Short mmCIF file of C-alpha atoms in Angstrom, two decimals:
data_model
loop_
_atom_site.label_atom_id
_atom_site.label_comp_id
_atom_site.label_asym_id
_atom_site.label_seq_id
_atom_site.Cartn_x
_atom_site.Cartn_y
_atom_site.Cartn_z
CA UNK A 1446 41.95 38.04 -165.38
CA UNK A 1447 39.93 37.80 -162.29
CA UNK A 1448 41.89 36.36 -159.31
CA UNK A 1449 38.72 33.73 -157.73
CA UNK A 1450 37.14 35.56 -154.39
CA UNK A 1451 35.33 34.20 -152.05
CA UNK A 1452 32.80 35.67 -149.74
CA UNK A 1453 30.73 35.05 -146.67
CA UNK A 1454 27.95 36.45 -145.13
CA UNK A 1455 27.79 37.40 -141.50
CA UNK A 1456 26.43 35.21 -139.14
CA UNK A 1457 23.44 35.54 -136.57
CA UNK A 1458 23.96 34.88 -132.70
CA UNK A 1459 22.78 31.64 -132.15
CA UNK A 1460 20.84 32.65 -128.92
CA UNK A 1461 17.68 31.87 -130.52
CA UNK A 1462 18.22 29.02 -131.69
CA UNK A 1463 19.43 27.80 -128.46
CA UNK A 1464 15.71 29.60 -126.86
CA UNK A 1465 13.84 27.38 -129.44
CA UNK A 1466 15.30 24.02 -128.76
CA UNK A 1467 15.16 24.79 -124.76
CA UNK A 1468 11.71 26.14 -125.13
CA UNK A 1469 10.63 22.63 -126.84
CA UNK A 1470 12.60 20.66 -124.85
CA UNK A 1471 10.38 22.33 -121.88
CA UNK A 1472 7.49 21.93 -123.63
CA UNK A 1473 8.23 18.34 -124.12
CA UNK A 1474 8.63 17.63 -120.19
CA UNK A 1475 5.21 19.29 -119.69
CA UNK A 1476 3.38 16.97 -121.85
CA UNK A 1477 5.04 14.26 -120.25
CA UNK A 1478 4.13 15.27 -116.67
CA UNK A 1479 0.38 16.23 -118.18
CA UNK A 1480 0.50 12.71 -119.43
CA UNK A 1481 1.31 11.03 -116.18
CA UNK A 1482 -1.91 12.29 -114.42
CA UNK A 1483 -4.32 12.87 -117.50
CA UNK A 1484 -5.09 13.06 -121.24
CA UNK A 1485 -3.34 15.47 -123.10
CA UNK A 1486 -4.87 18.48 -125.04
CA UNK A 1487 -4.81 18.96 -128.26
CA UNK A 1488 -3.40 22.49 -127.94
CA UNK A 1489 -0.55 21.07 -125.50
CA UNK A 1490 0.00 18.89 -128.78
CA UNK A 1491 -0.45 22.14 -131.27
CA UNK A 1492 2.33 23.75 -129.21
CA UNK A 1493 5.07 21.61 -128.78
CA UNK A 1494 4.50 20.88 -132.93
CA UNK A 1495 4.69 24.78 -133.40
CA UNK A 1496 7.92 24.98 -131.00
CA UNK A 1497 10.00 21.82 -132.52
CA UNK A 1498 8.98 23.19 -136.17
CA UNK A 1499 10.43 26.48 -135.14
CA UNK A 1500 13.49 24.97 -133.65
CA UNK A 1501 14.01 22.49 -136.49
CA UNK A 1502 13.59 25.37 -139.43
CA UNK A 1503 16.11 27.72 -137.37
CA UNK A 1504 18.50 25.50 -137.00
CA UNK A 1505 18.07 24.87 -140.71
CA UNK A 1506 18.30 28.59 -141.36
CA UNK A 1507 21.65 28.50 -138.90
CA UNK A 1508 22.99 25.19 -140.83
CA UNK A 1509 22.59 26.70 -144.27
CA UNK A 1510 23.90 30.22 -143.00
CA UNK A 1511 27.16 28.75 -142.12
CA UNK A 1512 27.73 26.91 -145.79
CA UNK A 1513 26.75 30.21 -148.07
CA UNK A 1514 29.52 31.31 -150.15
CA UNK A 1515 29.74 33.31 -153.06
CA UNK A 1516 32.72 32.63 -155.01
CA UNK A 1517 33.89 35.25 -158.13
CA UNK A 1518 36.08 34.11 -160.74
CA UNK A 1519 37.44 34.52 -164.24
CA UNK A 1520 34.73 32.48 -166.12
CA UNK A 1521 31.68 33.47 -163.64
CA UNK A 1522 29.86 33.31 -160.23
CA UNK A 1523 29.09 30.30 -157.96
CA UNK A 1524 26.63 30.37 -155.03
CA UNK A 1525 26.78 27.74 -152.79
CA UNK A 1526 24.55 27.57 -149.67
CA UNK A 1527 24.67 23.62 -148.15
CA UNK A 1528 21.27 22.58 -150.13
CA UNK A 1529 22.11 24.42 -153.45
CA UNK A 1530 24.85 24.30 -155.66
CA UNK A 1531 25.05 27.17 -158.38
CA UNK A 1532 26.99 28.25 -161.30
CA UNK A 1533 26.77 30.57 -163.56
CA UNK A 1534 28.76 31.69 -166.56
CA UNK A 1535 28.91 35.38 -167.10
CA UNK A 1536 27.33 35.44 -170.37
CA UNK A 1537 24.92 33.02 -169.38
CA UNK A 1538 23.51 36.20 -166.78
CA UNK A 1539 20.43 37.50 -168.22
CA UNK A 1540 19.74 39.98 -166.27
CA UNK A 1541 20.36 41.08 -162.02
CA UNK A 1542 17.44 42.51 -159.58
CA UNK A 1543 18.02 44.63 -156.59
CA UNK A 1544 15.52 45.81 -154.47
CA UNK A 1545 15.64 47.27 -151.08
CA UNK A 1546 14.89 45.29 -147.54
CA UNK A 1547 14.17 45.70 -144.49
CA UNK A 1548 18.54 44.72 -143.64
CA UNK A 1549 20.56 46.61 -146.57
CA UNK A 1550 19.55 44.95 -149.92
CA UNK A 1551 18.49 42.17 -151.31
CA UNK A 1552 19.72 41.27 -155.16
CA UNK A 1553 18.76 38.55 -157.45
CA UNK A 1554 21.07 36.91 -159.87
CA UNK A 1555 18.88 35.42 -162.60
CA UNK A 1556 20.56 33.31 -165.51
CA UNK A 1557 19.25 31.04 -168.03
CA UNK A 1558 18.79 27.93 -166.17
CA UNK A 1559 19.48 28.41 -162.58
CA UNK A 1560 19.39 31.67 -160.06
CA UNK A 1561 20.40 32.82 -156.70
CA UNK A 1562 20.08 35.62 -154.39
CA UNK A 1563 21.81 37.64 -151.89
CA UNK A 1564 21.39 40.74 -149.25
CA UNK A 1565 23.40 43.09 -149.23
CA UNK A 1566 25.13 44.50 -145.47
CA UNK A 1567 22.25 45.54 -143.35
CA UNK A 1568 22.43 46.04 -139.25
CA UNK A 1569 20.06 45.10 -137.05
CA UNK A 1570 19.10 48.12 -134.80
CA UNK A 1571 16.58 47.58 -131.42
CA UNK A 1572 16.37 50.59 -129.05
CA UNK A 1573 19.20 52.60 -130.93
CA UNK A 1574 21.79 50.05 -130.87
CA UNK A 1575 22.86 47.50 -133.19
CA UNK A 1576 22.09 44.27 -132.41
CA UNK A 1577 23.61 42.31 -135.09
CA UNK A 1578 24.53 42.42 -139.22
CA UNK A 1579 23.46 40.27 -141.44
CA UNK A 1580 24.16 39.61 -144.97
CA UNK A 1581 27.64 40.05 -146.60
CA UNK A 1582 29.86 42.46 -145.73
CA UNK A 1583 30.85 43.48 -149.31
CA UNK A 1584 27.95 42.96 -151.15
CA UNK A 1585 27.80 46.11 -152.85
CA UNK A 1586 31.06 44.96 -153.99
CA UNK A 1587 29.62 41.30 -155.15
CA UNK A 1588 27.16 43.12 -156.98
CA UNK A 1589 29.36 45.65 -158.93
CA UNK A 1590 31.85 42.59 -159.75
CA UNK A 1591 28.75 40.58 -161.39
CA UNK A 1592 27.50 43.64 -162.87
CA UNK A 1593 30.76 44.59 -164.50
CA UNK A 1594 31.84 40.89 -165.38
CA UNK A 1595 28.48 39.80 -167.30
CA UNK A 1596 27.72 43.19 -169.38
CA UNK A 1597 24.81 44.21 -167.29
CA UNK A 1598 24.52 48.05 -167.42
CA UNK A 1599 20.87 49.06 -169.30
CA UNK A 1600 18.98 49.57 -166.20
CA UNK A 1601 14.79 49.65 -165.75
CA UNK A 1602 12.66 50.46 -162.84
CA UNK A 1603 9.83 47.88 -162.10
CA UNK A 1604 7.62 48.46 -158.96
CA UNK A 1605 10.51 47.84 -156.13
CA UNK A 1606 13.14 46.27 -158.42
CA UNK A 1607 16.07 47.88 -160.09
CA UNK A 1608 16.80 45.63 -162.96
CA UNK A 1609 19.97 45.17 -164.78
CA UNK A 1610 20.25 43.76 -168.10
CA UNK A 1611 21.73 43.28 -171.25
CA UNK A 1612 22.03 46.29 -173.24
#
């Protein structure tokens, strides 16, 4: 029997999120000093949209960063992320994807009525050193666990994916 484990992916700095909301928040105070002397331009508009959408979707990012879980257990996988709520039965796991990215790999869990997806450990390099991780830590371990658990060995190549199935 399977003893449940639960895992986490590693979390981003949140430096830019904190440049996105100051960089709005500056835009903001230009408009309003434009404002008190003459009409606005559109593109003075067009940017501060641009900068509080960019703000407002990282912080989203950030939010839903620090809910994911993937939890392993006896009867199957759950995936939880703060907007989605997934669970899936190992026999009800028709088949797994993996395919490489940019930061370690990126692997698609695809049942008969719901999916999710994960990455894989991948580091964040700029000028030779690492600059952060992202993903989870032991996610070639996630991956061999769902593998093993649902009866997924007959393997296929298609384009970029590695695909795991049902023998």
């Amino acid at each position: 029997m399977i003893e449940p484990k639960s895992y986490t992916p590693e979390l981003l700095p949140r430096q830019g999120e904190l440049n996105a909301w100051l960089l709005a928040v500056a835009c903001s105070a230009g408009i309003y000093i434009l404002s008190l002397r003459a009409a606005i331009p559109y593109w003075a508009w067009f940017l501060f949209g641009l900068l509080l959408f960019s703000a407002l979707s990282i912080s989203l990012g950030n939010w839903m960063d620090r809910r994911t879980r993937i939890v392993i257990e006896a009867s199957g996988v759950a995936f939880y992320n703060g907007l989605r709520k997934t669970n899936l039965d190992w026999n009800l796991i028709l088949e797994v994807r993996v395919a490489p990215a940019r930061w370690g790999s990126s692997v698609q869990v695809i049942g008969q009525q719901s999916h999710f997806s994960f990455s894989t450990l991948g580091e964040m390099e700029f000028q030779g050193k690492s600059r952060g991780r992202t993903g989870f830590v032991a996610g070639k371990e996630i991956l061999d666990e769902i593998l093993g658990s649902a009866g997924l060995i007959k393997t296929t190549r298609n384009g970029q994916f590695l695909t795991y199935s049902r023998p």
